[in-house]
Amino acid sequence: MPQLLIEIHSEEIPARMQPRAADDLQRLILDGFKAVGLKHGTAKAYATPRRLTLVVDDLDAAQADLREERRGPRVGAPDQAIDGFCTAAGVSRETLQVQETPKGNFYIAHIERRGRPTAEVIAELMANTLWNFPWPKSMRWGAGPDGVSSKLNWVRPIRSVIVLFGGQVVPFAIARGEDAGHGITAGNLTHGHRFMARGAIEVADFADYRAKLRAAHVILDVEERKAIIWAGAQKLAADAGLEVTPDPDLLDEVAGLVEWPVPLMGRIDDEFMAVPAEVLTSTMRANQKYFALRDPATGRMAPRFLTVANLVAKDGGASIAAGNERVLRARLSDAKFFWDQDLKTTLADRVPALDAIVFHAKLGTVGAKVARVRALAARIAGTIGADAALADRAALLAKADLVSGVVGEFPEVQGIMGRYYARKDGEDAAVADAIAEHWKPQGPSDQCPSAPVSVAVALADKIDTLAGFFAIDEKPTGSKDPFALRRAALGVIRLIVENGLRLPLKPLFGATADSLLEFFHDRLKVSLKDQGVAHDLINAVLGTGAPESGGEDDLTRLVRKVAALKSFLETEDGKNMLAAYRRASNILRIEEKKDGKSYAGPADRAQFAADEESALGARLDAAMPKARAALAQEDFAACMQALALLREPVDAFFEKVTVNADDPALRANRLKLLAEIRGALDEIADFSRIEG
């Protein structure tokens, strides 16, 4: 079956946009095929700095013929509606038939169309794809062949387009009205490496395309480029007795900057090695896209760096490496200057300067925030067993490095520099670490602090931010979260749950307690969902609530209870108890509605007539004290085990006993027994909220 090859060749595509663009190209084209019923085999998209490529194997040569019966307006509808239906269905009014239905008579169109050749579909898809591609940022460029500028947007100017189906060029019309779309047409020509290949390259299919690009110094697959970069970097490092500091994100980015990667090593002047490694690495990584190296014997940063050229230089890369060293020297000179200047002032002396920095117009200065965080950190420290004096000192100094020269130039090392300065000032090690760690965790893969002082300050900082923005009604809405409050809440959840802290949150939230706790519950559902816990289990546990507060604000207790409930419901006993709960609840709901009153236990044991209801009553009397005692001690696993004891008598009751007995007193007593089952489970969790 025919193969489809698409290549859109352009000026340089930003590396960060390439993966998403390749996915979008594949999605748009394959969705188009699916919409018209075209089947295909494997498909794969590629991205390099100068091209997006898609290959689709085993694509149908044509659409299947279409036969469809489509119902239209009711007979007697306005002519305008009937004409519109005919136009949409592609039939004439004379061909409409009338169909009788229970809802009246309707016009019916019998549509028969021969399937179109796939090439026609591809031509339409290509035009739509080029005009509507979802680039996060795009541009218009110079005039087309007709001398008129086009409204066609692309991330960078398009140079050529290949569309080959079964080895044949698929022509398509890019022009829209008077807009020529730069006169873009499909062909079978592409170009190789910008500097190491000249002239156009004619291709016949994907295998031919890929081989000729490689011969023209273009490696199409980003994973192959990454492998070449990493292998080359490791060899250069090993030859120098060093090792490369792993940096997967940087590797991804660099692989998107080159079509023919050539790793090279450069040197860092010794005078800069006194500057903290984080500062050196930060500027190398962010500004120059260089990899850092380290000495495997000491683990310390080595005075070398690795860069990746996009060509094979005649001098072996010596000139390129020397040029990169000059550029890096200028950047590091700035860093060293700021570092030397910063060492002349203590962190404590920088604190007053925070009063001049606005945190938010409605929330005051950073200095005011520091004061609030100090008060909050002291309260939290007293609850979680951290040293209150050290937590207060760390909270006081936590933001002070924001007014240092290094952080002003390299904001990404905030906190890290504070730790360096604190150590230099002779601050306690716990204080220095807390200054660095109070920003953490900043994402799901970031390390979560565990030192008590660090945890206290990190919690205080995040809770102050959340409570403050909720108080001024700057809550996240939809996809908008300009102050990263969702991330802050997830950080608080991780700090509490991963450290097993027993920290009631509502007293710390102030006036925003109710809305902020609800926000935390929603974030907790997101967090647990990522761990495979369904939201309905959390709702079931929340349904019981904390009686004194009206909402569970002890996240550790909440998570442990959810985990125990999840484990219980994954067992046969748990599944059967859930089924029994639903059966009892349904019977009660129906009978209570019928009788116009509610039934509540306990049932009168003396009125039990059947052995099965006596057995169930006895088991409830034995199991529930154990369950309640375990619940009070927060031994949720033992609580669930106690509930599991109810399974057999419950099964026997529903199998042998008729609830709606002829004797009204007996019936009422059995309904009360069902109410006992429902109430017993509701003490543990609101089982009515469990779905499935």
XYZ file of C-alpha atoms in Angstrom, residues 47-308:
262
model
C 11.760 17.320 13.893
C 15.143 18.932 13.306
C 16.070 22.590 13.632
C 15.018 23.175 10.007
C 12.336 20.657 9.160
C 9.186 18.834 10.284
C 8.736 15.425 8.704
C 5.941 12.863 8.766
C 5.910 9.408 7.202
C 2.722 7.307 7.098
C 2.918 3.734 5.806
C 0.227 1.591 4.214
C -2.253 4.386 3.591
C -5.446 3.546 1.695
C -5.239 4.616 -1.948
C -8.795 5.957 -1.894
C -11.800 6.445 0.354
C -14.438 3.739 0.414
C -17.686 4.591 -1.367
C -20.161 6.336 0.928
C -23.784 5.222 1.344
C -25.696 7.051 4.024
C -29.290 7.690 5.021
C -29.593 11.089 6.686
C -32.742 12.402 8.383
C -33.629 16.039 7.723
C -36.299 18.510 8.829
C -39.873 17.577 9.639
C -42.340 17.661 6.731
C -43.845 21.134 6.710
C -40.662 22.822 7.954
C -39.748 26.219 6.403
C -38.317 26.052 2.884
C -35.124 27.677 4.123
C -34.482 24.789 6.523
C -35.179 22.166 3.857
C -32.932 23.902 1.323
C -30.153 24.146 3.900
C -30.421 20.439 4.630
C -30.232 19.614 0.913
C -27.133 21.758 0.519
C -25.410 20.150 3.497
C -26.299 16.650 2.290
C -25.376 17.408 -1.302
C -28.718 16.257 -2.740
C -31.534 17.930 -4.642
C -34.914 18.555 -3.057
C -36.591 16.315 -5.596
C -34.653 13.281 -4.350
C -35.833 13.614 -0.745
C -38.112 10.907 0.588
C -40.552 11.029 3.501
C -40.251 8.698 6.466
C -42.947 8.120 9.062
C -41.773 8.013 12.659
C -43.536 8.025 16.044
C -42.559 11.704 16.275
C -43.954 12.628 12.871
C -42.952 12.592 9.200
C -39.421 13.637 8.271
C -37.519 14.159 5.048
C -34.842 11.548 4.373
C -31.863 11.984 2.056
C -30.180 8.915 0.593
C -26.582 9.947 0.003
C -24.311 7.963 -2.247
C -20.845 9.215 -3.064
C -17.910 7.537 -4.594
C -14.843 7.649 -2.385
C -12.277 10.240 -3.344
C -8.674 9.406 -4.216
C -6.445 9.800 -1.164
C -4.291 12.331 -2.989
C -7.240 14.744 -3.048
C -7.725 14.314 0.699
C -4.015 14.894 1.337
C -4.086 18.079 -0.730
C -6.921 19.473 1.402
C -5.269 18.399 4.634
C -1.948 19.986 3.710
C -3.534 23.332 2.924
C -5.527 23.312 6.165
C -2.515 22.184 8.164
C -0.276 24.939 6.854
C -2.881 27.638 7.421
C -3.980 26.455 10.867
C -0.891 24.963 12.489
C -0.997 25.637 16.270
C 2.423 27.228 16.807
C 2.671 28.919 20.223
C 4.425 31.777 18.437
C 4.549 32.380 14.710
C 5.454 35.063 12.196
C 4.698 36.417 8.770
C 7.489 37.044 6.352
C 8.292 38.808 3.091
C 6.324 39.035 -0.093
C 5.603 35.961 -2.215
C 6.317 35.461 -5.897
C 3.440 37.777 -6.708
C 5.051 40.572 -4.737
C 2.248 40.569 -2.159
C 2.784 39.687 1.495
C 0.746 36.712 2.729
C -1.218 36.276 5.946
C 0.116 32.729 6.223
C 1.797 32.279 9.632
C 4.565 29.823 10.409
C 7.156 29.689 13.151
C 9.823 30.773 10.649
C 9.733 31.323 6.870
C 8.991 28.145 4.908
C 11.528 27.285 2.210
C 10.086 24.160 0.606
C 7.434 21.470 1.084
C 7.588 17.813 0.103
C 4.350 15.854 -0.258
C 4.899 12.441 -1.825
C 2.166 9.810 -1.931
C 3.145 6.509 -3.446
C 6.233 8.194 -4.836
C 4.186 10.837 -6.675
C 4.071 14.526 -5.809
C 0.663 15.577 -4.456
C -0.086 19.100 -5.692
C -2.195 21.265 -3.434
C -3.604 24.762 -3.574
C -2.237 26.906 -0.774
C -3.820 30.105 -2.126
C -6.873 31.401 -0.297
C -8.815 33.983 -2.236
C -6.373 36.669 -3.235
C -3.751 35.462 -0.736
C -1.193 33.374 -2.608
C 0.304 31.976 0.614
C 3.786 32.755 -0.694
C 3.048 30.521 -3.659
C 3.980 27.420 -1.643
C 3.675 24.251 -3.695
C 4.516 20.627 -3.072
C 7.539 19.014 -4.654
C 10.056 16.246 -4.152
C 13.052 18.455 -3.386
C 14.688 19.233 -0.043
C 18.014 20.595 1.162
C 20.686 19.136 3.397
C 22.846 20.756 6.079
C 22.938 24.536 5.914
C 26.745 24.695 5.688
C 27.949 21.227 4.735
C 25.652 20.411 1.803
C 24.875 22.364 -1.296
C 22.093 22.191 -3.821
C 18.662 20.626 -3.803
C 18.144 16.922 -3.134
C 15.531 14.948 -5.062
C 13.851 12.168 -3.061
C 11.617 9.248 -4.061
C 10.319 7.926 -0.725
C 11.103 8.010 3.003
C 14.001 5.545 2.883
C 15.565 7.493 0.010
C 14.852 10.788 1.822
C 16.414 9.669 5.086
C 19.514 8.200 3.422
C 20.125 11.262 1.255
C 19.679 13.606 4.211
C 22.278 11.637 6.158
C 24.620 11.874 3.195
C 23.937 15.626 3.272
C 24.884 15.798 6.991
C 21.384 15.805 8.451
C 20.411 13.237 11.091
C 16.645 13.146 11.068
C 15.901 11.298 14.320
C 16.342 13.392 17.461
C 17.016 10.298 19.573
C 19.940 9.422 17.306
C 21.282 12.973 17.601
C 21.016 12.760 21.393
C 22.837 9.426 21.418
C 25.649 10.864 19.285
C 25.963 13.913 21.544
C 26.024 11.903 24.742
C 28.445 9.271 23.453
C 30.785 11.917 22.046
C 30.628 13.979 25.232
C 31.386 10.981 27.411
C 34.380 10.019 25.258
C 35.836 13.524 25.366
C 35.332 13.628 29.128
C 36.850 10.190 29.684
C 39.892 11.105 27.579
C 40.436 14.033 29.960
C 39.911 11.889 33.079
C 36.555 13.534 33.779
C 32.853 12.720 33.520
C 29.868 14.623 32.146
C 27.322 15.933 34.631
C 24.031 14.371 33.464
C 21.511 16.946 32.265
C 18.655 15.323 30.294
C 16.774 18.598 29.714
C 19.873 20.284 28.298
C 20.547 17.236 26.115
C 17.014 17.510 24.694
C 17.500 21.190 23.948
C 20.936 20.849 22.374
C 19.717 18.001 20.153
C 17.156 20.465 18.816
C 19.841 22.990 17.899
C 21.932 20.839 15.571
C 21.349 18.631 12.535
C 24.893 17.197 12.580
C 26.147 17.224 16.184
C 29.870 17.418 16.934
C 30.788 17.613 20.661
C 33.804 19.754 21.566
C 35.586 20.461 24.843
C 36.610 23.872 26.131
C 38.441 25.182 29.199
C 37.281 27.418 32.038
C 39.918 29.803 33.400
C 41.095 28.760 36.850
C 40.368 32.219 38.263
C 36.632 31.534 37.944
C 36.665 28.239 39.821
C 36.366 30.056 43.166
C 32.839 31.083 42.170
C 30.199 28.561 43.379
C 29.709 25.727 40.934
C 25.962 26.395 40.760
C 26.626 29.880 39.393
C 29.110 28.600 36.816
C 26.784 25.799 35.762
C 23.788 28.093 35.643
C 25.345 30.607 33.284
C 26.909 27.900 31.114
C 23.648 26.078 30.832
C 21.174 28.931 30.464
C 23.174 31.239 28.235
C 25.584 29.027 26.332
C 23.987 25.543 26.356
C 27.234 24.022 27.631
C 27.495 20.790 29.615
C 29.402 20.875 32.896
C 32.115 18.332 33.718
C 33.235 17.016 37.069
C 36.171 15.213 38.563
C 35.022 11.656 39.387
C 37.574 11.444 42.227
C 36.294 14.497 44.115
C 32.836 15.003 42.611
C 33.707 18.683 42.194
C 33.170 20.703 39.049
C 36.118 20.534 36.647
C 37.522 23.584 34.802
C 36.183 22.270 31.495
C 32.942 22.441 29.543
C 31.416 20.637 26.608
C 29.740 22.383 23.727
C 28.119 20.887 20.621
